[in-house]
PDB file of C-alpha atoms and ligand atoms in Angstrom:
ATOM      1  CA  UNK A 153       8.497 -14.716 -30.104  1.00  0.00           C
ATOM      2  CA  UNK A 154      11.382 -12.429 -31.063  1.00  0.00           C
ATOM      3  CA  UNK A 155      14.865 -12.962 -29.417  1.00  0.00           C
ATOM      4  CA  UNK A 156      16.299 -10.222 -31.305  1.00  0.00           C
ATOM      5  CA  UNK A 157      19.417  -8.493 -30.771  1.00  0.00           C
ATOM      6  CA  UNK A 158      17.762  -4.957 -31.676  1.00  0.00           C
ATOM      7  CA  UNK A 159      17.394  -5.129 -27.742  1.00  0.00           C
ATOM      8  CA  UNK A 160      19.372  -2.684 -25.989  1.00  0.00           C
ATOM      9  CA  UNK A 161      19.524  -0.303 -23.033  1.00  0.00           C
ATOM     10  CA  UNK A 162      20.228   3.016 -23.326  1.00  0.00           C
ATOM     11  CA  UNK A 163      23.795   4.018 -24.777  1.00  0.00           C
ATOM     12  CA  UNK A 164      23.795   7.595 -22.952  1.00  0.00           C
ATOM     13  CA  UNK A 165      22.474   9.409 -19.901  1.00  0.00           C
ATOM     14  CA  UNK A 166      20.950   8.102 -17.035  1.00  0.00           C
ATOM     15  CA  UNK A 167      20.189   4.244 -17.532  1.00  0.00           C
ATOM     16  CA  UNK A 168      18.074   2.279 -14.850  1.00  0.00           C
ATOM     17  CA  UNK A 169      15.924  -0.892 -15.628  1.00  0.00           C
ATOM     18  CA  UNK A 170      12.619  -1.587 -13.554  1.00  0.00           C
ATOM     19  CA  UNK A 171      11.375  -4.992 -13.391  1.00  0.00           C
ATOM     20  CA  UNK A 172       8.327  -6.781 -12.812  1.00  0.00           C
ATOM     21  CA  UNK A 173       8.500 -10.128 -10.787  1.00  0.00           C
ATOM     22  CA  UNK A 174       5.699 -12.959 -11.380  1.00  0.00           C
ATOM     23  CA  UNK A 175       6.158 -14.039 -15.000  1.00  0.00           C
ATOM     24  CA  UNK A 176       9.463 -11.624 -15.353  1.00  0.00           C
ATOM     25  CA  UNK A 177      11.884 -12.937 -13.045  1.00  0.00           C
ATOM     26  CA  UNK A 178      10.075 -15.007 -11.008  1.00  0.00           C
ATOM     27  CA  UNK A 179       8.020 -18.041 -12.256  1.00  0.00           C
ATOM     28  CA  UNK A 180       4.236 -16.763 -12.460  1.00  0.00           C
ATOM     29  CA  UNK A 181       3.326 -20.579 -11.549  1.00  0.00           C
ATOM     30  CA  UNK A 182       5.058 -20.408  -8.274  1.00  0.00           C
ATOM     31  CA  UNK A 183       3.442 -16.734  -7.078  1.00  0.00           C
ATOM     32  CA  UNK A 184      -0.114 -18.314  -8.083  1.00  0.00           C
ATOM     33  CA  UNK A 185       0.079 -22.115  -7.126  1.00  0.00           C
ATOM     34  CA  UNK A 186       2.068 -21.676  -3.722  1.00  0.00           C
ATOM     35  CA  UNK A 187       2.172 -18.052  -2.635  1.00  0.00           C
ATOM     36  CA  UNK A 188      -1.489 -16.906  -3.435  1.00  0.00           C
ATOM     37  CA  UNK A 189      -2.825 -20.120  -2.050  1.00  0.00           C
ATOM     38  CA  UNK A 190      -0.403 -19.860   1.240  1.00  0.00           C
ATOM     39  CA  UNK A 191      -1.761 -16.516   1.736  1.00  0.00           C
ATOM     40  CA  UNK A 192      -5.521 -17.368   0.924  1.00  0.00           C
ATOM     41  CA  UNK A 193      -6.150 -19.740   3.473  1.00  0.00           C
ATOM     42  CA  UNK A 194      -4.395 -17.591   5.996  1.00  0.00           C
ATOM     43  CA  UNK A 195      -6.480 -14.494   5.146  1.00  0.00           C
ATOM     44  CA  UNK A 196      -9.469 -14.820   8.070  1.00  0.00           C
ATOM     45  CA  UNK A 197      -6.818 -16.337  10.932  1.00  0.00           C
ATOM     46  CA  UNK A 198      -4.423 -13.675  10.580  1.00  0.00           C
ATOM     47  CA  UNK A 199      -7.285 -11.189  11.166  1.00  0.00           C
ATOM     48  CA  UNK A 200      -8.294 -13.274  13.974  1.00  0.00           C
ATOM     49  CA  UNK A 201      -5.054 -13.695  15.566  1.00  0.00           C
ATOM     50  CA  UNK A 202      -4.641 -10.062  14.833  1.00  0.00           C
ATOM     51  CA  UNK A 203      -7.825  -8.443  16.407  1.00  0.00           C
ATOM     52  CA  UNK A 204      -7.494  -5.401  17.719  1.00  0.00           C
ATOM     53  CA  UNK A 205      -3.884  -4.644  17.028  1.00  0.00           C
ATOM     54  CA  UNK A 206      -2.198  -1.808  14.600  1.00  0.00           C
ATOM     55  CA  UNK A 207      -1.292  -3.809  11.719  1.00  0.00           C
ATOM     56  CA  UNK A 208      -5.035  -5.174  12.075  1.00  0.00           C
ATOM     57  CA  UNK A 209      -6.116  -1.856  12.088  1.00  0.00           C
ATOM     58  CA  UNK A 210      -3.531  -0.658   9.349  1.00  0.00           C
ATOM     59  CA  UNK A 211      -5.176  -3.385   6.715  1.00  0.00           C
ATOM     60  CA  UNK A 212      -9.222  -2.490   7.988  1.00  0.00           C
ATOM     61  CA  UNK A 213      -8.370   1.608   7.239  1.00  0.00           C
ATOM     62  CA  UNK A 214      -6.934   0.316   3.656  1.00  0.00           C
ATOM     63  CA  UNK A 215     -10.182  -1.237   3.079  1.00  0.00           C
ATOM     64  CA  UNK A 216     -12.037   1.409   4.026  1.00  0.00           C
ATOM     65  CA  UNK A 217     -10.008   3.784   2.065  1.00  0.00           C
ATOM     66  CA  UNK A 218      -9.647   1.825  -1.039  1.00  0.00           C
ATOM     67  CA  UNK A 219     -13.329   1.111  -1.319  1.00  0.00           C
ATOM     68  CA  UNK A 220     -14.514   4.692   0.113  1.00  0.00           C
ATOM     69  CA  UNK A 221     -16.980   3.180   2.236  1.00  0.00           C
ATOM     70  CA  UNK A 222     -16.703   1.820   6.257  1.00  0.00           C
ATOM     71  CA  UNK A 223     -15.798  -1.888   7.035  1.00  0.00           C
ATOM     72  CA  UNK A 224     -15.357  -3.804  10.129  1.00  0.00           C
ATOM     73  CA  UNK A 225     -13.591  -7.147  10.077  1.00  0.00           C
ATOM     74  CA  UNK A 226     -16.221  -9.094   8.970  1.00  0.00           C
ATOM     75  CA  UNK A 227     -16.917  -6.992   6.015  1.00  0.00           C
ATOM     76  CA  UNK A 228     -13.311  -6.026   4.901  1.00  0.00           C
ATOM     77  CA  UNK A 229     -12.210 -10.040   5.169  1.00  0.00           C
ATOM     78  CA  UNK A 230     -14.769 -10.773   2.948  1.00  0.00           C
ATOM     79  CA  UNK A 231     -13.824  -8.416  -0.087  1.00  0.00           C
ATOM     80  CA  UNK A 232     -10.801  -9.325   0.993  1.00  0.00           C
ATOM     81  CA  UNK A 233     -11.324 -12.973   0.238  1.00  0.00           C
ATOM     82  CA  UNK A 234     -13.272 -11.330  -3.000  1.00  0.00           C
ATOM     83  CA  UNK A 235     -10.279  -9.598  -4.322  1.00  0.00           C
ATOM     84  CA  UNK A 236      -7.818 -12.789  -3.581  1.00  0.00           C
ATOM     85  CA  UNK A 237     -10.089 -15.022  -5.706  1.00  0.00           C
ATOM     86  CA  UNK A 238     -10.462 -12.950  -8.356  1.00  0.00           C
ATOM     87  CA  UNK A 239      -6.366 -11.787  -8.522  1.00  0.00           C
ATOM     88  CA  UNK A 240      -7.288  -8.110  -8.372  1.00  0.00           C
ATOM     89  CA  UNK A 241      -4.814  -6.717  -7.632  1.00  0.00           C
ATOM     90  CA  UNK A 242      -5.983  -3.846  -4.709  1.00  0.00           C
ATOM     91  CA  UNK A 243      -3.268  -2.650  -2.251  1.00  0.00           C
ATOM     92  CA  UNK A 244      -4.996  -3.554   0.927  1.00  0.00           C
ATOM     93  CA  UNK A 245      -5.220  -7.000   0.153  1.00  0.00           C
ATOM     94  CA  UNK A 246      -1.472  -7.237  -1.455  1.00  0.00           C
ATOM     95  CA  UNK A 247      -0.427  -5.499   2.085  1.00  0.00           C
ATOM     96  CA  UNK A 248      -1.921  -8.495   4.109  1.00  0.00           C
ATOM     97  CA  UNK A 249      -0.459 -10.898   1.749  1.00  0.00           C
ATOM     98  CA  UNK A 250       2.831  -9.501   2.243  1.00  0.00           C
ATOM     99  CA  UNK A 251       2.622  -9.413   6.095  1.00  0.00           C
ATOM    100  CA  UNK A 252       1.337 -13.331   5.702  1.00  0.00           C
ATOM    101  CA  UNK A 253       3.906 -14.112   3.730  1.00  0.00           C
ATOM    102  CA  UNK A 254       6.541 -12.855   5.607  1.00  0.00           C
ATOM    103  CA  UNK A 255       5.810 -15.465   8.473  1.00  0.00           C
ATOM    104  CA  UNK A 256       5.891 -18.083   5.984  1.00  0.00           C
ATOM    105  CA  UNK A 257       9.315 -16.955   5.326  1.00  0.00           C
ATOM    106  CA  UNK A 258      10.456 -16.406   8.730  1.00  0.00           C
ATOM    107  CA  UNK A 259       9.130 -20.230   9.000  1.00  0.00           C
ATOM    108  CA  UNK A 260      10.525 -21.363   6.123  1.00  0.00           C
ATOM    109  CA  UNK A 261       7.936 -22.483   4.415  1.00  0.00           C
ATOM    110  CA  UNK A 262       8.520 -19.908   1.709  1.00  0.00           C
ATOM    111  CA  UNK A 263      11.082 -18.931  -0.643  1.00  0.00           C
ATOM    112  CA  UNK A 264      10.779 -16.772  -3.783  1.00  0.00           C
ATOM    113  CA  UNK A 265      11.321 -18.267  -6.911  1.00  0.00           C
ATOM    114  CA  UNK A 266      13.741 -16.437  -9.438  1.00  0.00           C
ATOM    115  CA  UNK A 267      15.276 -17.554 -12.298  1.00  0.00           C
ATOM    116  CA  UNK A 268      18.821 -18.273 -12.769  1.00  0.00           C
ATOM    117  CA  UNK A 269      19.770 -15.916 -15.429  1.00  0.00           C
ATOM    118  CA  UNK A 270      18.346 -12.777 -12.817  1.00  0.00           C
ATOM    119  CA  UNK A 271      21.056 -12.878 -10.695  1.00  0.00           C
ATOM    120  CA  UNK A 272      23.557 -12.499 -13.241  1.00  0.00           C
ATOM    121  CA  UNK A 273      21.777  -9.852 -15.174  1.00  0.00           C
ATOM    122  CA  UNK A 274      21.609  -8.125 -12.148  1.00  0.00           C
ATOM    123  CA  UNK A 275      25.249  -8.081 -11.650  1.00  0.00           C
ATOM    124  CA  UNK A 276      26.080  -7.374 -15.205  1.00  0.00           C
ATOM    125  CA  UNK A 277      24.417  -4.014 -14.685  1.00  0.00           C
ATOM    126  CA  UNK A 278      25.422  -3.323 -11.430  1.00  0.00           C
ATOM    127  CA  UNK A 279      29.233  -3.484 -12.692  1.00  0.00           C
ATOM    128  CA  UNK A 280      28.024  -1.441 -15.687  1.00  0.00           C
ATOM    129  CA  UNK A 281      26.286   1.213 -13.412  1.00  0.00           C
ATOM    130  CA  UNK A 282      23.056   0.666 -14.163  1.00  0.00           C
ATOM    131  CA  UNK A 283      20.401   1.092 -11.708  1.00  0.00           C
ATOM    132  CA  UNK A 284      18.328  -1.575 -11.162  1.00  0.00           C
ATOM    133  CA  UNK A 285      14.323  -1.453  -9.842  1.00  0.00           C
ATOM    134  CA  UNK A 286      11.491  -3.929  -9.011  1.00  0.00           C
ATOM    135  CA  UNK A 287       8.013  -2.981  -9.598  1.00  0.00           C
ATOM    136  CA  UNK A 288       5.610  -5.091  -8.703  1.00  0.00           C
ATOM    137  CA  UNK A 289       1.674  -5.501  -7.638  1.00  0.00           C
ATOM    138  CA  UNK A 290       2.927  -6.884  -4.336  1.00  0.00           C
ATOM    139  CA  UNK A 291       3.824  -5.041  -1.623  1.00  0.00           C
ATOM    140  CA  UNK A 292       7.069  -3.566  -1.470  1.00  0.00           C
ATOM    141  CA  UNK A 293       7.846  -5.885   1.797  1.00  0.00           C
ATOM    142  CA  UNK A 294       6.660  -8.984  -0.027  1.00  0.00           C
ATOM    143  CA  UNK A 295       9.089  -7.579  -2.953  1.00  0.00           C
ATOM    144  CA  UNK A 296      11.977  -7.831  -0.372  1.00  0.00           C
ATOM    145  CA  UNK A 297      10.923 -10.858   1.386  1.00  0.00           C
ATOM    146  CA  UNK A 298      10.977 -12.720  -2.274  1.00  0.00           C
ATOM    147  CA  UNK A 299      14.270 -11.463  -3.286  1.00  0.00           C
ATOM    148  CA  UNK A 300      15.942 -11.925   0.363  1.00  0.00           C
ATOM    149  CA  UNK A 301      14.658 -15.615   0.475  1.00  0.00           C
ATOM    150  CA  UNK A 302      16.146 -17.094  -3.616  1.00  0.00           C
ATOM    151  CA  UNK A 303      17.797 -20.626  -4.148  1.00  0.00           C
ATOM    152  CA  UNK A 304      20.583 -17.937  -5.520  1.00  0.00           C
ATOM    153  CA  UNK A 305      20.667 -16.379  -1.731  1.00  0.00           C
ATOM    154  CA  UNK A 306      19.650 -13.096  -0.251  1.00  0.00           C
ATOM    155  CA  UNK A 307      19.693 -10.694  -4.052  1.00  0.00           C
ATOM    156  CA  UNK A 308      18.309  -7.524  -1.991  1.00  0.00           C
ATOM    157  CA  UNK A 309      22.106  -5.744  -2.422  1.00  0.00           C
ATOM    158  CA  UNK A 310      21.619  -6.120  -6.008  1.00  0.00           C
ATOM    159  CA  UNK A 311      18.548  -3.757  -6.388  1.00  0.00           C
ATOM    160  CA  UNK A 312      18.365   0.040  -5.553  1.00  0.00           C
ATOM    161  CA  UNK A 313      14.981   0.403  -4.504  1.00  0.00           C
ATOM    162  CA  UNK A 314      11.505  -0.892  -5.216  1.00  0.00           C
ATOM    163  CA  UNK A 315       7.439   0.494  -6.562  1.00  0.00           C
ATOM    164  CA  UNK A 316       4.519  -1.011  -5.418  1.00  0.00           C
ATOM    165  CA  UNK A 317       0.901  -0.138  -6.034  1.00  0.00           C
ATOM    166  CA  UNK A 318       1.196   2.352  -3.364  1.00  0.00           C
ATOM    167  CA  UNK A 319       4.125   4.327  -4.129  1.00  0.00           C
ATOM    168  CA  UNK A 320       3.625   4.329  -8.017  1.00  0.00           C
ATOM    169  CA  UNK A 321       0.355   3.017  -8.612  1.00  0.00           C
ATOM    170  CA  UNK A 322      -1.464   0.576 -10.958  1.00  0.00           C
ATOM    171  CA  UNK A 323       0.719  -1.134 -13.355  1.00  0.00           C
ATOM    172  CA  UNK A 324      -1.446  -0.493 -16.598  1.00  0.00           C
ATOM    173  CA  UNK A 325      -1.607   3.293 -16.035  1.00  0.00           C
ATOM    174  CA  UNK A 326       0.913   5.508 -18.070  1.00  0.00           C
ATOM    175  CA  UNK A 327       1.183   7.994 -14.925  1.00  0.00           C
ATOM    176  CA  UNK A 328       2.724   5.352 -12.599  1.00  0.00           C
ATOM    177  CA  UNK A 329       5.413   5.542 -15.084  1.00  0.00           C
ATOM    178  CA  UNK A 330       5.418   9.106 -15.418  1.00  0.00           C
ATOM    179  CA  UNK A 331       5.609   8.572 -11.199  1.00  0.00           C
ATOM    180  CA  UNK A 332       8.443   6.489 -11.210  1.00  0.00           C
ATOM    181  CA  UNK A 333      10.647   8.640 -13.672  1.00  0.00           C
ATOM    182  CA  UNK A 334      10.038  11.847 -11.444  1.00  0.00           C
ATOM    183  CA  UNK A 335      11.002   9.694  -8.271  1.00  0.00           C
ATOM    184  CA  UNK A 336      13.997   8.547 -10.104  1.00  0.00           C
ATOM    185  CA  UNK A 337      14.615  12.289 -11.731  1.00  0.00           C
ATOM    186  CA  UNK A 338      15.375  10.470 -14.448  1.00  0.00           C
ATOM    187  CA  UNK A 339      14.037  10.974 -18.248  1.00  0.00           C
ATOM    188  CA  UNK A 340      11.736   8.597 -19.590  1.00  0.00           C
ATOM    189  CA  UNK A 341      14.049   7.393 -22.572  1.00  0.00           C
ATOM    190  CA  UNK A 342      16.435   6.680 -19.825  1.00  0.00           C
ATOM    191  CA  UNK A 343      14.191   3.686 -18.278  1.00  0.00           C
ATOM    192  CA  UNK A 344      13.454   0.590 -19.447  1.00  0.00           C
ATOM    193  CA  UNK A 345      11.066  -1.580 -18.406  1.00  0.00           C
ATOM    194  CA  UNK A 346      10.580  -5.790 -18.342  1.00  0.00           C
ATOM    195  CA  UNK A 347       7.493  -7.315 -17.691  1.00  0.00           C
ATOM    196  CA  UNK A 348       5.747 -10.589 -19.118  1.00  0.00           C
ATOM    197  CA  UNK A 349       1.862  -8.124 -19.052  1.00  0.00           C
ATOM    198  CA  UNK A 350       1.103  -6.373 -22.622  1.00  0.00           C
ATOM    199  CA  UNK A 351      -1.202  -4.085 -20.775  1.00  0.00           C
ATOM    200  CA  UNK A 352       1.824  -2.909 -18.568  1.00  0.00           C
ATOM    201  CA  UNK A 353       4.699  -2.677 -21.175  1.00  0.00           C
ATOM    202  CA  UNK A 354       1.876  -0.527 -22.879  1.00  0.00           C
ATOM    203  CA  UNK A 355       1.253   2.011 -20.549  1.00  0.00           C
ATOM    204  CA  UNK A 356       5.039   2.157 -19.817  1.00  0.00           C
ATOM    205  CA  UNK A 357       5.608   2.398 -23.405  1.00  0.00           C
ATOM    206  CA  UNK A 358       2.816   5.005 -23.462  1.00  0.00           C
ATOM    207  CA  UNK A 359       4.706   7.165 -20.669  1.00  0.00           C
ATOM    208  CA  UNK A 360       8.202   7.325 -23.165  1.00  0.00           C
ATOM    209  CA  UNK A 361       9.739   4.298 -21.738  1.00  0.00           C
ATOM    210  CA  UNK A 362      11.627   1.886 -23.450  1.00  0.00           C
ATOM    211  CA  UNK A 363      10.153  -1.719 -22.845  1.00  0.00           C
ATOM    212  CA  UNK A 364      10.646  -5.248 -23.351  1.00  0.00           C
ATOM    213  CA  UNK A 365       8.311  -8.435 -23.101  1.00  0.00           C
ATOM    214  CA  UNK A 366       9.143 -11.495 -21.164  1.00  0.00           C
ATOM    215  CA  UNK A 367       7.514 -14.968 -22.068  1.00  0.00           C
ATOM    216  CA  UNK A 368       8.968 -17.517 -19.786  1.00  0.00           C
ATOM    217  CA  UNK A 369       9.461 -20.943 -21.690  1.00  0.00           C
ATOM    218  CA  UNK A 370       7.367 -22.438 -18.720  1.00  0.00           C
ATOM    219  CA  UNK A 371       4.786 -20.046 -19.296  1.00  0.00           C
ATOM    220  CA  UNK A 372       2.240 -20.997 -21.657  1.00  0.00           C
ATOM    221  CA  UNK A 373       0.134 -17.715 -22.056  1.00  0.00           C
ATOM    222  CA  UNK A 374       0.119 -16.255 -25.689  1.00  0.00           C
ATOM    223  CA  UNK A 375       2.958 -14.390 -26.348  1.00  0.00           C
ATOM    224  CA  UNK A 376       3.200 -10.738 -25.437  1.00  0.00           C
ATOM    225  CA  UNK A 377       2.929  -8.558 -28.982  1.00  0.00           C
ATOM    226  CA  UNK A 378       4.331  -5.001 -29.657  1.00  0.00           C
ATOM    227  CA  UNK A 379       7.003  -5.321 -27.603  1.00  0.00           C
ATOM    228  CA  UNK A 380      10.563  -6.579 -28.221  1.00  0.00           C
ATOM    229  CA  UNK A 381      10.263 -10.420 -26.392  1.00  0.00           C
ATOM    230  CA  UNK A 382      12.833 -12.143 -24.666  1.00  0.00           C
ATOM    231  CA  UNK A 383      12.549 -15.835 -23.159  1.00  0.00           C
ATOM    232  CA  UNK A 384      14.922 -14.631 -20.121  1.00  0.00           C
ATOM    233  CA  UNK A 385      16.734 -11.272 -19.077  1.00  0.00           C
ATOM    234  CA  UNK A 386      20.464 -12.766 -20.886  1.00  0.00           C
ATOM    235  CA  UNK A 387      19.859 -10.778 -24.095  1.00  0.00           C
ATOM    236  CA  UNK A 388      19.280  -7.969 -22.328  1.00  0.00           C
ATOM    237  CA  UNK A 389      22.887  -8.022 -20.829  1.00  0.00           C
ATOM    238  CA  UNK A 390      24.796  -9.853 -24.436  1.00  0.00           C
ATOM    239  CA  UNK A 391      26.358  -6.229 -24.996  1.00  0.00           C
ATOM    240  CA  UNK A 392      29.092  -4.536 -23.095  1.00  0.00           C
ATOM    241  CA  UNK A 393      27.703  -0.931 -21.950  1.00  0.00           C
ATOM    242  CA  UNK A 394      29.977   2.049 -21.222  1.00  0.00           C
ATOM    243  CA  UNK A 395      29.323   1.456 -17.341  1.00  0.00           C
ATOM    244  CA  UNK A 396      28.255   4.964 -16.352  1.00  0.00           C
ATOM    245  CA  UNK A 397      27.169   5.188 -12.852  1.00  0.00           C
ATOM    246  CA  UNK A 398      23.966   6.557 -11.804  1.00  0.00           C
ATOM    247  CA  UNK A 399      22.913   7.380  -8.371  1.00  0.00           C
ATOM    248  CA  UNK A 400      19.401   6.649  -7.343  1.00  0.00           C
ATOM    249  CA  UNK A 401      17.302   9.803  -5.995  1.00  0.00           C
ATOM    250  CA  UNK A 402      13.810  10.808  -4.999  1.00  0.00           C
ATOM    251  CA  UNK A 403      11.449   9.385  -2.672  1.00  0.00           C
ATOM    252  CA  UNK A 404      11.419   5.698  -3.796  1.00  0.00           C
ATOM    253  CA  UNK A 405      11.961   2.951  -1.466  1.00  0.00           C
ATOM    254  CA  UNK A 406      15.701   2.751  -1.528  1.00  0.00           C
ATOM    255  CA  UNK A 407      18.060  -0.247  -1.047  1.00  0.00           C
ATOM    256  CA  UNK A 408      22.013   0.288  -0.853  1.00  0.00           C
ATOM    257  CA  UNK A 409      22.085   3.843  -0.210  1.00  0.00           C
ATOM    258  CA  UNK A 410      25.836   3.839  -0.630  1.00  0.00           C
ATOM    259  CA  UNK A 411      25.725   1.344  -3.689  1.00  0.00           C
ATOM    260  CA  UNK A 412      26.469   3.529  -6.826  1.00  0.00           C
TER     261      UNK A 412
HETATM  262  C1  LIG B 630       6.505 -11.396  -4.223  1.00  0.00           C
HETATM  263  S1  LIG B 630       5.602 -10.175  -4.926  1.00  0.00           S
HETATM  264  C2  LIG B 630       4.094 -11.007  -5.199  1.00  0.00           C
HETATM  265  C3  LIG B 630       3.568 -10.741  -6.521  1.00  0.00           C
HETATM  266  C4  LIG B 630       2.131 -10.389  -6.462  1.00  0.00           C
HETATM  267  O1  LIG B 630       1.535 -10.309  -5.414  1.00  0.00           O
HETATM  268  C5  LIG B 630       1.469 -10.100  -7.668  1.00  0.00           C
HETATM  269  O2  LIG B 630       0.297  -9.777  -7.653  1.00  0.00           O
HETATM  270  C6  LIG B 630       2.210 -10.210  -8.956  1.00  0.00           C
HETATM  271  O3  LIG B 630       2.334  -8.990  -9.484  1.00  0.00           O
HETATM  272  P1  LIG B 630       3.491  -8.585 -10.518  1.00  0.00           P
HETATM  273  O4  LIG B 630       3.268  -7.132 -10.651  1.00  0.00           O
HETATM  274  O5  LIG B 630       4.804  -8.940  -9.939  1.00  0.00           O
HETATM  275  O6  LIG B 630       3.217  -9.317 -11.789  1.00  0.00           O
HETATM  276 MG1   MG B 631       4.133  -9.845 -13.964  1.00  0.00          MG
END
C-alpha cells in the first residue's frame, strides 16, 4: 500500500470531500459483526410489532417498488432476510435497518464506530473551508445515527450533508457521482472521494473525481489498487490548504445550514 504524499485535495475552486463509512471511517468489522447482526435478528419482529402502521407500510411499498412486483409481509420479509444475508445492498432493506438501528441507539445498545484520526480530519477541513460529505449504502438516518452516537461524541456538526442509495444511487455507478456533483453544483475535479471499495473509487474516478483508497490496518482484505491508498484519513489533512470557504447547495440532505 502507498502512503504517498502525492495525495492532495484540490488547490483551487470549490473543494468538498465525500466519504464512505464501513471500512473508510468506520471499522468494516464493527458494521458487519454487531450492526448487521443487531439488525438481522430484528428484521421479522419489527414487522410484527409494526403491522399495519406507515413506516410498515413505507418499507412493504419499497419492496414492491424495488423489485417491480407486489409483496405482502410475508413475502417482502423474506427477500428481505434474502438481501441481509447476502449484504446486497437494496434501499428497502438498508431503510429498515436504519429504523432498527435507531432503537438500538436510543437504547444504547449501539454506537457507531469511527476512528480516531476522523474527527480531526474533519476539523482540519472544516477550518480550511472544505465541505465535508458522507456517502454511504446505509440510509441517510442510519448515517446520522452512527455519527451522532461516536466514542469521540455527537460529529453530526462536522458534516454538511449526506447521499444514500436513494438520493444518489448505487455506489459503483459513475452517474451517482455525476448526481452528487450536480447536487453539490460543484465540478467534478473539485470532489474527492475516500472509500476502502475499488469498484466505488472506480466509478467515482470514472465520473472526473479525484479519489483515494482506504485500507484500514485492521482490515485484512487485499489492498485496494489504482487508487492513491492511505491507512487512515491523516495524510489527507498533512498539508495546510488556502482555507477557501464553500457553501453547500442543491437538494442534498443538508446538515449545518449556517455552517460555511
Ligand atoms: C451506519 S451506515 C451502515 C453502513 C451500511 O449499511 C453499509 O451497507 C455499508 O455501506 P458503506 O457504503 O458505508 O460501505
Ligand atoms: Mg465502505
Amino acid at each position: 500500500m502507498s502512503h504517498s504524499r502525492r495525495v492532495r485535495l484540490p488547490e483551487n475552486g470549490p473543494r468538498a470531500v465525500v466519504l464512505d463509512i464501513e471500512g473508510t471511517t468506520g471499522s468494516l468489522s464493527h458494521v458487519r459483526d454487531v450492526l448487521f447482526p443487531y439488525a438481522r435478528e430484528r428484521l421479522a419482529p419489527w414487522l410484527t410489532a409494526h403491522r399495519g402502521t406507515a413506516p410498515w407500510q413505507q418499507i412493504l411499498d419499497a419492496v414492491t417498488t424495488h423489485t417491480g412486483a407486489a409483496h405482502d409481509e410475508a413475502s417482502a420479509l423474506a427477500l428481505l432476510e434474502q438481501w441481509a444475508d447476502a449484504d446486497v445492498k437494496a434501499a428497502p432493506l438498508k431503510t429498515l435497518q436504519g429504523l432498527i438501528w435507531a432503537g438500538g441507539y436510543a437504547a444504547g445498545e449501539l454506537y457507531g464506530h469511527v476512528y480516531p484520526d476522523v474527527p480531526p480530519a474533519l476539523e482540519h477541513w472544516k477550518a480550511q473551508g472544505t465541505s465535508r460529505f458522507i456517502y454511504s449504502s446505509g440510509s441517510i438516518a442510519a448515517q446520522r445515527d452512527w455519527f451522532g452516537h461516536t466514542a469521540h461524541g455527537d460529529l453530526r456538526p462536522l458534516l454538511d450533508g449526506y447521499f444514500d442509495l436513494t438520493t444518489a444511487g448505487p455506489k459503483a455507478d459513475a452517474d451517482s457521482y455525476r448526481a452528487i456533483a450536480a447536487d453539490l453544483g460543484r465540478a467534478p475535479a473539485g470532489l474527492l472521494f475516500v472509500s476502502d471499495v475499488g469498484a466505488e473509487l472506480d466509478a467515482a474516478a470514472e465520473a472526473g473525481w479525484r479519489t483515494v483508497a482506504v485500507r484500514r490496518p485492521d482490515d485484512e482484505r487485499p489492498a485496494v489498487t489504482g487508487h492513491e491508498a492511505v491507512a487512515s484519513l491523516t495524510p489527507l489533512v498533512s498539508r495546510p490548504g488556502p482555507g477557501r470557504s464553500t457553501a453547500p447547495v442543491g437538494t442534498h440532505t443538508q446538515e449545518n445550514p449556517s455552517d460555511e
